[in-house]
Amino acid sequence: MSIRLRFLFFVLMLIALAFGFLHLFADAGPYRFERLHVFLFNLCCGGTIILYFTEGRGRLSARSALFLGLAISYAIVAFFQLYPAAIALSLVLSALVETYRIQAFSLFPVGFFKPDEPISRKFHQASLLCLSLGLLIATGVMLNNEYLKLIQMPKLQLDVFFLGFSFPVSLITLSLIFSFINHSETGMVRVLKEISFWAVNLGVIIFFLFIIFEQLPSQVGVTAVLFAAVVLIFFLYRQRGENIQQKHFLTSGMWFLLATAVTGIAYIFAEIAGGYTPEKYHWLLKVHAFASLYGWNLCGLAVICRYDDFPINLHAGSLIGFHWITVMALAPLGVYFRVPAVLCMICYVILLYFIFFSKKTNP
C-alpha cells in the first residue's frame, strides 16, 4: 500500500474516532455524531480495505476509489437523515460490492459448502457477502421506518443495523488469521475449522435476530456459542499459526475479540438482572464497542494495510500495551470526559503513526 493511501486511511480513522468524542465539545442537535463515528471506520475505511485486499493489486483501483467516495457520501447523508439519498447510495454500494464477490468467487456462494475450499477463502467471501447484504438490509430498515412503517419493533432501528457494518471487518480479519494457519492439517483440524466458520457466521445471524425480537435468554445461549467459537479459533491460531511477525499483533487482536465476547455476555446478563437501565450500563457497552472496533478490527485492518511491508515494528510489546491502554481505558473514559478524550486522540495519533508509517525492520 502506497504512503499516500496509508495517509488517507490514517486521516479517515482519526476523524472517525474524533466523532466518537465530539458530543462533548459540540451540539449535534437532532443528529448523531455516532453515525459518522461508526460509518467512517467500518464502512468507509473497513469496507474499502476489504475491497482493496480482494483485488490484491497493492493499490486502490478506480472501482475501489469509487466505493470509498460513495461510502463517505453515504455516511454524510445518513448523518443528516437524508434517507432518499441514503437508500439510493446503499443500493449502489451493495451492487458494487457484489461485483467484487462474483468476480473473486461466484454468484451463488457454493464455496461455503465445498469441503476442500480453504477456510480463509470462505471467511473472505462471507465478509464480502455480509457487506453487501448489510447495505441491503439497512436499505430495507430505512424504507420501513421512514416510509412504509409495516413493522413496528423497538429494536428495529437504523443505528442497531449500522453497527452491523463491523461484522464484515471481523470476517476479513478471520480470513487473514486462517490464511496464516499451517495448511498441513489432520482431518480433525479441518473439522474444527469448518465448525468455527459456521458457528461464527450462523451465530451472528441468529444473535441479531434475537436482538430484534428481544429474546434475552436466547442471546445468552448464542453468545456462549460464539465465545466458544472464538476460543476454538484462538486455540487453532496459537497452536498452528505460522511463526511470523504478524502473528503477535493478530494474537493481540484475538485477545481484544475475547474481551468483546466477555463484555457482550456481561451486558446481556446486566439486561436480564433487575434494575437495568441503558444509562446505567452505557459504559459497559462503550468498552465493548471500542474493544471491537478500535481493538480487534483495527488489528486486522493494520495487517492488511501493511501486508507487503513486513517485517515492521508491529510486534513490540510496548506498542501492543500502548494499544490496549488507548482502547480499553482512555477511549471509554473519553466518551464522558474531555481530558481523557483529548489524551485518547493524542495516543491514537501515535498508535496509527506506528501502524501506518513504521519502516521495515530486520526479520
mmCIF file of C-alpha atoms in Angstrom:
data_model
loop_
_atom_site.group_PDB
_atom_site.id
_atom_site.type_symbol
_atom_site.label_atom_id
_atom_site.label_comp_id
_atom_site.label_asym_id
_atom_site.label_seq_id
_atom_site.Cartn_x
_atom_site.Cartn_y
_atom_site.Cartn_z
ATOM 1 C CA MET A 1 0.000 0.000 0.000
ATOM 2 C CA SER A 2 1.387 3.368 -1.029
ATOM 3 C CA ILE A 3 2.236 6.045 1.524
ATOM 4 C CA ARG A 4 -0.455 8.334 0.059
ATOM 5 C CA LEU A 5 -3.131 5.691 0.542
ATOM 6 C CA ARG A 6 -1.915 4.907 4.048
ATOM 7 C CA PHE A 7 -2.090 8.600 4.862
ATOM 8 C CA LEU A 8 -5.681 8.715 3.577
ATOM 9 C CA PHE A 9 -6.758 5.889 5.880
ATOM 10 C CA PHE A 10 -4.724 7.432 8.710
ATOM 11 C CA VAL A 11 -6.743 10.659 8.402
ATOM 12 C CA LEU A 12 -10.112 8.899 7.996
ATOM 13 C CA MET A 13 -9.533 6.710 11.070
ATOM 14 C CA LEU A 14 -8.558 9.750 13.128
ATOM 15 C CA ILE A 15 -11.684 11.617 12.052
ATOM 16 C CA ALA A 16 -13.789 8.532 12.816
ATOM 17 C CA LEU A 17 -12.586 8.353 16.416
ATOM 18 C CA ALA A 18 -12.901 12.130 16.843
ATOM 19 C CA PHE A 19 -16.614 11.901 16.045
ATOM 20 C CA GLY A 20 -16.931 9.469 18.947
ATOM 21 C CA PHE A 21 -15.969 12.275 21.342
ATOM 22 C CA LEU A 22 -17.335 15.334 19.528
ATOM 23 C CA HIS A 23 -20.567 15.350 21.535
ATOM 24 C CA LEU A 24 -18.501 16.646 24.486
ATOM 25 C CA PHE A 25 -17.421 19.707 22.516
ATOM 26 C CA ALA A 26 -20.330 20.467 20.148
ATOM 27 C CA ASP A 27 -24.087 20.044 19.979
ATOM 28 C CA ALA A 28 -25.274 17.969 17.026
ATOM 29 C CA GLY A 29 -28.892 18.987 17.508
ATOM 30 C CA PRO A 30 -31.209 16.311 16.086
ATOM 31 C CA TYR A 31 -28.298 14.426 14.527
ATOM 32 C CA ARG A 32 -25.994 11.751 15.938
ATOM 33 C CA PHE A 33 -22.212 12.064 15.713
ATOM 34 C CA GLU A 34 -22.027 8.347 16.477
ATOM 35 C CA ARG A 35 -23.241 7.536 12.961
ATOM 36 C CA LEU A 36 -20.173 9.208 11.479
ATOM 37 C CA HIS A 37 -18.017 7.569 14.162
ATOM 38 C CA VAL A 38 -19.212 4.107 13.067
ATOM 39 C CA PHE A 39 -19.544 4.707 9.323
ATOM 40 C CA LEU A 40 -16.158 6.305 8.720
ATOM 41 C CA PHE A 41 -14.308 3.458 10.437
ATOM 42 C CA ASN A 42 -16.348 0.387 9.496
ATOM 43 C CA LEU A 43 -17.838 1.196 6.102
ATOM 44 C CA CYS A 44 -15.508 3.807 4.622
ATOM 45 C CA CYS A 45 -12.159 2.507 5.909
ATOM 46 C CA GLY A 46 -13.082 -1.109 6.617
ATOM 47 C CA GLY A 47 -15.198 -1.661 3.507
ATOM 48 C CA THR A 48 -12.648 -0.068 1.185
ATOM 49 C CA ILE A 49 -9.770 -2.048 2.684
ATOM 50 C CA ILE A 50 -11.767 -5.268 2.222
ATOM 51 C CA LEU A 51 -12.201 -4.460 -1.488
ATOM 52 C CA TYR A 52 -8.541 -3.416 -1.769
ATOM 53 C CA PHE A 53 -7.499 -6.742 -0.233
ATOM 54 C CA THR A 54 -9.865 -8.650 -2.548
ATOM 55 C CA GLU A 55 -8.305 -7.094 -5.640
ATOM 56 C CA GLY A 56 -4.799 -7.888 -4.420
ATOM 57 C CA ARG A 57 -3.184 -5.229 -6.612
ATOM 58 C CA GLY A 58 -1.320 -3.351 -3.905
ATOM 59 C CA ARG A 59 -3.032 -0.123 -4.925
ATOM 60 C CA LEU A 60 -6.500 1.387 -4.863
ATOM 61 C CA SER A 61 -8.270 0.807 -8.182
ATOM 62 C CA ALA A 62 -10.728 3.265 -9.706
ATOM 63 C CA ARG A 63 -13.570 0.960 -8.655
ATOM 64 C CA SER A 64 -12.402 0.855 -5.030
ATOM 65 C CA ALA A 65 -11.898 4.626 -5.055
ATOM 66 C CA LEU A 66 -15.487 4.957 -6.299
ATOM 67 C CA PHE A 67 -16.674 2.801 -3.399
ATOM 68 C CA LEU A 68 -14.775 4.979 -0.921
ATOM 69 C CA GLY A 69 -16.224 8.174 -2.358
ATOM 70 C CA LEU A 70 -19.760 6.796 -2.333
ATOM 71 C CA ALA A 71 -19.296 5.386 1.188
ATOM 72 C CA ILE A 72 -18.211 8.793 2.512
ATOM 73 C CA SER A 73 -21.234 10.353 0.796
ATOM 74 C CA TYR A 74 -23.424 7.658 2.361
ATOM 75 C CA ALA A 75 -22.032 8.440 5.811
ATOM 76 C CA ILE A 76 -22.793 12.136 5.361
ATOM 77 C CA VAL A 77 -26.365 11.734 4.076
ATOM 78 C CA ALA A 78 -27.147 9.117 6.756
ATOM 79 C CA PHE A 79 -25.845 11.529 9.399
ATOM 80 C CA PHE A 80 -28.084 14.322 8.097
ATOM 81 C CA GLN A 81 -31.006 11.857 7.850
ATOM 82 C CA LEU A 82 -31.380 12.387 4.094
ATOM 83 C CA TYR A 83 -32.916 8.975 3.651
ATOM 84 C CA PRO A 84 -33.832 9.031 -0.083
ATOM 85 C CA ALA A 85 -30.179 9.705 -0.937
ATOM 86 C CA ALA A 86 -29.018 7.156 1.654
ATOM 87 C CA ILE A 87 -31.291 4.478 0.185
ATOM 88 C CA ALA A 88 -30.050 5.141 -3.349
ATOM 89 C CA LEU A 89 -26.385 5.108 -2.287
ATOM 90 C CA SER A 90 -26.898 1.969 -0.214
ATOM 91 C CA LEU A 91 -28.240 0.079 -3.239
ATOM 92 C CA VAL A 92 -25.374 1.256 -5.469
ATOM 93 C CA LEU A 93 -22.763 0.343 -2.849
ATOM 94 C CA SER A 94 -24.293 -3.106 -2.353
ATOM 95 C CA ALA A 95 -24.249 -3.779 -6.100
ATOM 96 C CA LEU A 96 -20.644 -2.578 -6.302
ATOM 97 C CA VAL A 97 -19.532 -4.954 -3.539
ATOM 98 C CA GLU A 98 -21.306 -7.814 -5.316
ATOM 99 C CA THR A 99 -19.240 -7.197 -8.460
ATOM 100 C CA TYR A 100 -16.140 -7.890 -6.369
ATOM 101 C CA ARG A 101 -17.597 -11.009 -4.766
ATOM 102 C CA ILE A 102 -18.860 -12.523 -8.009
ATOM 103 C CA GLN A 103 -15.590 -11.776 -9.783
ATOM 104 C CA ALA A 104 -13.450 -13.259 -6.999
ATOM 105 C CA PHE A 105 -15.767 -16.162 -6.120
ATOM 106 C CA SER A 106 -19.157 -16.909 -7.723
ATOM 107 C CA LEU A 107 -22.733 -15.639 -7.951
ATOM 108 C CA PHE A 108 -24.032 -18.258 -5.524
ATOM 109 C CA PRO A 109 -21.641 -18.850 -2.588
ATOM 110 C CA VAL A 110 -21.059 -22.515 -3.396
ATOM 111 C CA GLY A 111 -17.604 -22.280 -1.817
ATOM 112 C CA PHE A 112 -19.240 -22.280 1.629
ATOM 113 C CA PHE A 113 -20.323 -25.879 1.057
ATOM 114 C CA LYS A 114 -17.141 -27.262 -0.526
ATOM 115 C CA PRO A 115 -15.099 -29.307 1.956
ATOM 116 C CA ASP A 116 -11.865 -28.594 0.056
ATOM 117 C CA GLU A 117 -12.377 -24.806 -0.014
ATOM 118 C CA PRO A 118 -9.830 -23.155 2.314
ATOM 119 C CA ILE A 119 -11.492 -21.655 5.381
ATOM 120 C CA SER A 120 -9.653 -18.394 4.727
ATOM 121 C CA ARG A 121 -11.452 -18.088 1.363
ATOM 122 C CA LYS A 122 -14.794 -18.957 2.987
ATOM 123 C CA PHE A 123 -14.358 -16.170 5.522
ATOM 124 C CA HIS A 124 -13.225 -13.814 2.754
ATOM 125 C CA GLN A 125 -16.337 -14.434 0.678
ATOM 126 C CA ALA A 126 -18.503 -14.237 3.798
ATOM 127 C CA SER A 127 -17.004 -10.811 4.503
ATOM 128 C CA LEU A 128 -17.989 -9.504 1.061
ATOM 129 C CA LEU A 129 -21.431 -11.111 1.231
ATOM 130 C CA CYS A 130 -22.039 -9.682 4.697
ATOM 131 C CA LEU A 131 -21.029 -6.216 3.490
ATOM 132 C CA SER A 132 -23.392 -6.260 0.512
ATOM 133 C CA LEU A 133 -26.280 -7.793 2.478
ATOM 134 C CA GLY A 134 -25.721 -5.350 5.336
ATOM 135 C CA LEU A 135 -26.190 -2.459 2.931
ATOM 136 C CA LEU A 136 -29.352 -4.047 1.528
ATOM 137 C CA ILE A 137 -30.799 -4.720 4.979
ATOM 138 C CA ALA A 138 -30.061 -1.138 6.050
ATOM 139 C CA THR A 139 -31.979 -0.030 2.952
ATOM 140 C CA GLY A 140 -34.962 -2.148 3.991
ATOM 141 C CA VAL A 141 -34.873 -0.740 7.520
ATOM 142 C CA MET A 142 -34.790 2.839 6.209
ATOM 143 C CA LEU A 143 -37.720 2.159 3.874
ATOM 144 C CA ASN A 144 -39.725 0.545 6.671
ATOM 145 C CA ASN A 145 -39.018 3.047 9.422
ATOM 146 C CA GLU A 146 -39.260 6.232 7.391
ATOM 147 C CA TYR A 147 -41.892 5.450 4.752
ATOM 148 C CA LEU A 148 -43.682 2.084 4.770
ATOM 149 C CA LYS A 149 -43.949 1.544 8.561
ATOM 150 C CA LEU A 150 -45.052 -2.061 8.036
ATOM 151 C CA ILE A 151 -43.133 -3.463 11.002
ATOM 152 C CA GLN A 152 -43.126 -1.728 14.377
ATOM 153 C CA MET A 153 -40.456 -3.139 16.695
ATOM 154 C CA PRO A 154 -38.446 -1.228 19.333
ATOM 155 C CA LYS A 155 -35.129 -2.803 18.263
ATOM 156 C CA LEU A 156 -35.715 -2.408 14.528
ATOM 157 C CA GLN A 157 -33.667 0.763 14.475
ATOM 158 C CA LEU A 158 -31.151 2.055 11.951
ATOM 159 C CA ASP A 159 -28.396 2.561 14.495
ATOM 160 C CA VAL A 160 -28.648 -1.101 15.544
ATOM 161 C CA PHE A 161 -28.166 -2.243 11.954
ATOM 162 C CA PHE A 162 -25.474 0.327 11.237
ATOM 163 C CA LEU A 163 -23.364 -1.308 13.964
ATOM 164 C CA GLY A 164 -23.527 -4.478 11.861
ATOM 165 C CA PHE A 165 -21.021 -2.955 9.419
ATOM 166 C CA SER A 166 -18.375 -4.028 11.934
ATOM 167 C CA PHE A 167 -19.003 -7.682 11.115
ATOM 168 C CA PRO A 168 -17.532 -7.702 7.542
ATOM 169 C CA VAL A 169 -14.304 -6.298 9.010
ATOM 170 C CA SER A 170 -14.294 -9.064 11.636
ATOM 171 C CA LEU A 171 -14.754 -11.689 8.929
ATOM 172 C CA ILE A 172 -11.909 -10.377 6.764
ATOM 173 C CA THR A 173 -9.665 -10.415 9.840
ATOM 174 C CA LEU A 174 -10.630 -14.040 10.488
ATOM 175 C CA SER A 175 -9.863 -14.786 6.828
ATOM 176 C CA LEU A 176 -6.421 -13.278 7.360
ATOM 177 C CA ILE A 177 -5.876 -15.316 10.527
ATOM 178 C CA PHE A 178 -6.802 -18.596 8.854
ATOM 179 C CA SER A 179 -4.529 -17.790 5.896
ATOM 180 C CA PHE A 180 -1.625 -17.851 8.382
ATOM 181 C CA ILE A 181 -2.594 -21.219 9.885
ATOM 182 C CA ASN A 182 -0.490 -24.180 8.756
ATOM 183 C CA HIS A 183 -2.295 -25.935 5.903
ATOM 184 C CA SER A 184 -0.752 -29.374 6.559
ATOM 185 C CA GLU A 185 -3.532 -30.490 8.855
ATOM 186 C CA THR A 186 -5.244 -33.605 10.138
ATOM 187 C CA GLY A 187 -8.875 -34.470 9.478
ATOM 188 C CA MET A 188 -9.830 -33.312 12.963
ATOM 189 C CA VAL A 189 -8.259 -29.870 12.427
ATOM 190 C CA ARG A 190 -10.211 -29.485 9.167
ATOM 191 C CA VAL A 191 -13.420 -30.346 11.019
ATOM 192 C CA LEU A 192 -12.652 -27.820 13.777
ATOM 193 C CA LYS A 193 -12.005 -25.116 11.172
ATOM 194 C CA GLU A 194 -15.307 -25.878 9.485
ATOM 195 C CA ILE A 195 -17.134 -25.792 12.812
ATOM 196 C CA SER A 196 -15.601 -22.420 13.636
ATOM 197 C CA PHE A 197 -16.673 -20.969 10.273
ATOM 198 C CA TRP A 198 -20.319 -21.994 10.597
ATOM 199 C CA ALA A 199 -20.503 -21.221 14.327
ATOM 200 C CA VAL A 200 -19.321 -17.642 13.777
ATOM 201 C CA ASN A 201 -21.468 -16.862 10.744
ATOM 202 C CA LEU A 202 -24.693 -18.568 11.769
ATOM 203 C CA GLY A 203 -24.196 -17.477 15.363
ATOM 204 C CA VAL A 204 -24.032 -13.784 14.498
ATOM 205 C CA ILE A 205 -27.073 -14.001 12.195
ATOM 206 C CA ILE A 206 -29.136 -15.751 14.867
ATOM 207 C CA PHE A 207 -27.853 -13.362 17.523
ATOM 208 C CA PHE A 208 -29.047 -10.346 15.515
ATOM 209 C CA LEU A 209 -32.476 -11.934 15.154
ATOM 210 C CA PHE A 210 -32.688 -12.478 18.908
ATOM 211 C CA ILE A 211 -31.717 -8.823 19.454
ATOM 212 C CA ILE A 212 -34.518 -7.659 17.153
ATOM 213 C CA PHE A 213 -37.068 -9.890 18.878
ATOM 214 C CA GLU A 214 -35.644 -9.008 22.324
ATOM 215 C CA GLN A 215 -35.051 -12.623 23.362
ATOM 216 C CA LEU A 216 -32.512 -12.075 26.135
ATOM 217 C CA PRO A 217 -32.145 -15.688 27.424
ATOM 218 C CA SER A 218 -31.627 -16.886 23.851
ATOM 219 C CA GLN A 219 -28.995 -14.187 23.336
ATOM 220 C CA VAL A 220 -27.047 -15.664 26.245
ATOM 221 C CA GLY A 221 -27.054 -19.096 24.618
ATOM 222 C CA VAL A 222 -25.902 -17.822 21.226
ATOM 223 C CA THR A 223 -23.266 -15.600 22.822
ATOM 224 C CA ALA A 224 -21.901 -18.633 24.666
ATOM 225 C CA VAL A 225 -21.616 -20.480 21.343
ATOM 226 C CA LEU A 226 -19.847 -17.506 19.757
ATOM 227 C CA PHE A 227 -17.478 -17.273 22.709
ATOM 228 C CA ALA A 228 -16.645 -20.984 22.346
ATOM 229 C CA ALA A 229 -16.031 -20.457 18.606
ATOM 230 C CA VAL A 230 -13.644 -17.569 19.330
ATOM 231 C CA VAL A 231 -11.767 -19.680 21.886
ATOM 232 C CA LEU A 232 -11.508 -22.503 19.334
ATOM 233 C CA ILE A 233 -10.134 -20.155 16.656
ATOM 234 C CA PHE A 234 -7.693 -18.686 19.156
ATOM 235 C CA PHE A 235 -6.501 -22.179 20.081
ATOM 236 C CA LEU A 236 -6.022 -23.160 16.427
ATOM 237 C CA TYR A 237 -4.134 -19.966 15.676
ATOM 238 C CA ARG A 238 -1.880 -20.213 18.716
ATOM 239 C CA GLN A 239 -1.081 -23.861 18.070
ATOM 240 C CA ARG A 240 -0.875 -23.958 14.281
ATOM 241 C CA GLY A 241 -0.346 -20.363 13.170
ATOM 242 C CA GLU A 242 2.830 -19.654 11.222
ATOM 243 C CA ASN A 243 5.570 -18.127 13.359
ATOM 244 C CA ILE A 244 5.691 -14.808 11.542
ATOM 245 C CA GLN A 245 5.791 -11.252 12.808
ATOM 246 C CA GLN A 246 2.129 -10.574 12.012
ATOM 247 C CA LYS A 247 1.137 -13.283 14.483
ATOM 248 C CA HIS A 248 1.986 -11.129 17.502
ATOM 249 C CA PHE A 249 -0.278 -8.255 16.501
ATOM 250 C CA LEU A 250 -3.103 -10.557 15.390
ATOM 251 C CA THR A 251 -2.799 -12.504 18.663
ATOM 252 C CA SER A 252 -3.381 -9.219 20.481
ATOM 253 C CA GLY A 253 -6.390 -8.754 18.202
ATOM 254 C CA MET A 254 -7.738 -12.142 19.276
ATOM 255 C CA TRP A 255 -7.461 -11.061 22.926
ATOM 256 C CA PHE A 256 -9.477 -7.968 22.016
ATOM 257 C CA LEU A 257 -12.063 -10.251 20.402
ATOM 258 C CA LEU A 258 -12.277 -12.321 23.577
ATOM 259 C CA ALA A 259 -12.737 -9.077 25.513
ATOM 260 C CA THR A 260 -15.678 -8.159 23.260
ATOM 261 C CA ALA A 261 -17.208 -11.578 23.909
ATOM 262 C CA VAL A 262 -16.856 -11.225 27.694
ATOM 263 C CA THR A 263 -18.229 -7.665 27.778
ATOM 264 C CA GLY A 264 -21.065 -8.676 25.443
ATOM 265 C CA ILE A 265 -22.086 -11.520 27.744
ATOM 266 C CA ALA A 266 -21.791 -9.242 30.784
ATOM 267 C CA TYR A 267 -24.063 -6.661 29.154
ATOM 268 C CA ILE A 268 -26.727 -9.252 28.350
ATOM 269 C CA PHE A 269 -26.678 -10.510 31.949
ATOM 270 C CA ALA A 270 -26.996 -6.908 33.111
ATOM 271 C CA GLU A 271 -30.115 -6.542 30.934
ATOM 272 C CA ILE A 272 -31.620 -9.698 32.433
ATOM 273 C CA ALA A 273 -30.828 -8.680 36.008
ATOM 274 C CA GLY A 274 -33.106 -6.359 37.920
ATOM 275 C CA GLY A 275 -32.520 -2.630 37.950
ATOM 276 C CA TYR A 276 -31.204 -2.419 34.382
ATOM 277 C CA THR A 277 -31.371 0.878 32.514
ATOM 278 C CA PRO A 278 -29.472 1.722 29.281
ATOM 279 C CA GLU A 279 -27.876 4.714 31.002
ATOM 280 C CA LYS A 280 -26.605 2.628 33.919
ATOM 281 C CA TYR A 281 -24.632 0.231 31.717
ATOM 282 C CA HIS A 282 -23.806 2.587 28.853
ATOM 283 C CA TRP A 283 -20.126 2.481 29.906
ATOM 284 C CA LEU A 284 -20.004 -1.300 29.501
ATOM 285 C CA LEU A 285 -21.482 -1.043 26.017
ATOM 286 C CA LYS A 286 -18.810 1.515 25.126
ATOM 287 C CA VAL A 287 -15.999 -0.718 26.389
ATOM 288 C CA HIS A 288 -17.467 -3.499 24.249
ATOM 289 C CA ALA A 289 -17.694 -1.261 21.161
ATOM 290 C CA PHE A 290 -14.180 0.165 21.447
ATOM 291 C CA ALA A 291 -12.651 -3.281 22.008
ATOM 292 C CA SER A 292 -14.399 -4.458 18.853
ATOM 293 C CA LEU A 293 -13.813 -1.506 16.510
ATOM 294 C CA TYR A 294 -10.523 0.019 17.596
ATOM 295 C CA GLY A 295 -9.049 -3.136 19.125
ATOM 296 C CA TRP A 296 -9.927 -6.279 17.201
ATOM 297 C CA ASN A 297 -10.924 -4.713 13.873
ATOM 298 C CA LEU A 298 -8.015 -2.284 13.824
ATOM 299 C CA CYS A 299 -5.538 -5.147 14.259
ATOM 300 C CA GLY A 300 -6.868 -6.877 11.142
ATOM 301 C CA LEU A 301 -7.019 -3.720 9.033
ATOM 302 C CA ALA A 302 -3.485 -2.756 10.112
ATOM 303 C CA VAL A 303 -2.016 -6.068 8.957
ATOM 304 C CA ILE A 304 -3.867 -5.837 5.621
ATOM 305 C CA CYS A 305 -2.679 -2.259 5.022
ATOM 306 C CA ARG A 306 0.958 -3.231 5.694
ATOM 307 C CA TYR A 307 0.623 -6.735 4.205
ATOM 308 C CA ASP A 308 3.543 -6.385 1.772
ATOM 309 C CA ASP A 309 5.779 -4.384 4.121
ATOM 310 C CA PHE A 310 6.586 -6.893 6.863
ATOM 311 C CA PRO A 311 8.740 -7.146 8.875
ATOM 312 C CA ILE A 312 7.785 -3.860 10.542
ATOM 313 C CA ASN A 313 7.605 -2.870 14.187
ATOM 314 C CA LEU A 314 4.081 -4.079 14.983
ATOM 315 C CA HIS A 315 5.098 -6.929 17.251
ATOM 316 C CA ALA A 316 6.716 -4.910 20.041
ATOM 317 C CA GLY A 317 5.118 -5.495 23.418
ATOM 318 C CA SER A 318 5.308 -1.785 24.203
ATOM 319 C CA LEU A 319 3.217 -0.883 21.130
ATOM 320 C CA ILE A 320 0.667 -3.592 21.885
ATOM 321 C CA GLY A 321 0.421 -2.431 25.519
ATOM 322 C CA PHE A 322 0.027 1.157 24.332
ATOM 323 C CA HIS A 323 -2.789 -0.004 22.038
ATOM 324 C CA TRP A 324 -4.607 -1.675 24.940
ATOM 325 C CA ILE A 325 -4.349 1.361 27.217
ATOM 326 C CA THR A 326 -5.635 3.643 24.457
ATOM 327 C CA VAL A 327 -8.596 1.455 23.520
ATOM 328 C CA MET A 328 -9.667 -0.093 26.815
ATOM 329 C CA ALA A 329 -9.029 2.787 29.224
ATOM 330 C CA LEU A 330 -8.763 6.188 27.551
ATOM 331 C CA ALA A 331 -11.367 5.659 24.817
ATOM 332 C CA PRO A 332 -14.275 4.618 27.098
ATOM 333 C CA LEU A 333 -13.427 7.416 29.564
ATOM 334 C CA GLY A 334 -13.227 9.837 26.653
ATOM 335 C CA VAL A 335 -16.904 9.300 25.930
ATOM 336 C CA TYR A 336 -17.737 11.030 29.239
ATOM 337 C CA PHE A 337 -14.835 13.381 29.991
ATOM 338 C CA ARG A 338 -12.943 15.866 27.845
ATOM 339 C CA VAL A 339 -9.428 15.323 29.218
ATOM 340 C CA PRO A 340 -9.361 11.541 28.543
ATOM 341 C CA ALA A 341 -10.908 12.244 25.118
ATOM 342 C CA VAL A 342 -8.045 14.575 24.197
ATOM 343 C CA LEU A 343 -5.455 12.158 25.633
ATOM 344 C CA CYS A 344 -7.035 9.302 23.686
ATOM 345 C CA MET A 345 -6.834 11.255 20.424
ATOM 346 C CA ILE A 346 -3.153 12.051 21.051
ATOM 347 C CA CYS A 347 -2.378 8.404 21.826
ATOM 348 C CA TYR A 348 -4.407 7.278 18.819
ATOM 349 C CA VAL A 349 -2.378 9.562 16.534
ATOM 350 C CA ILE A 350 0.834 7.980 17.870
ATOM 351 C CA LEU A 351 -0.593 4.460 17.535
ATOM 352 C CA LEU A 352 -1.770 4.984 13.951
ATOM 353 C CA TYR A 353 1.543 6.606 13.051
ATOM 354 C CA PHE A 354 3.405 3.454 14.102
ATOM 355 C CA ILE A 355 0.850 1.240 12.344
ATOM 356 C CA PHE A 356 0.870 3.073 9.028
ATOM 357 C CA PHE A 357 4.350 4.580 8.798
ATOM 358 C CA SER A 358 6.743 2.247 10.660
ATOM 359 C CA LYS A 359 9.689 1.377 8.466
ATOM 360 C CA LYS A 360 10.827 -2.131 7.743
ATOM 361 C CA THR A 361 12.954 -3.804 10.399
ATOM 362 C CA ASN A 362 15.323 -6.736 10.279
ATOM 363 C CA PRO A 363 13.464 -10.087 10.231
#
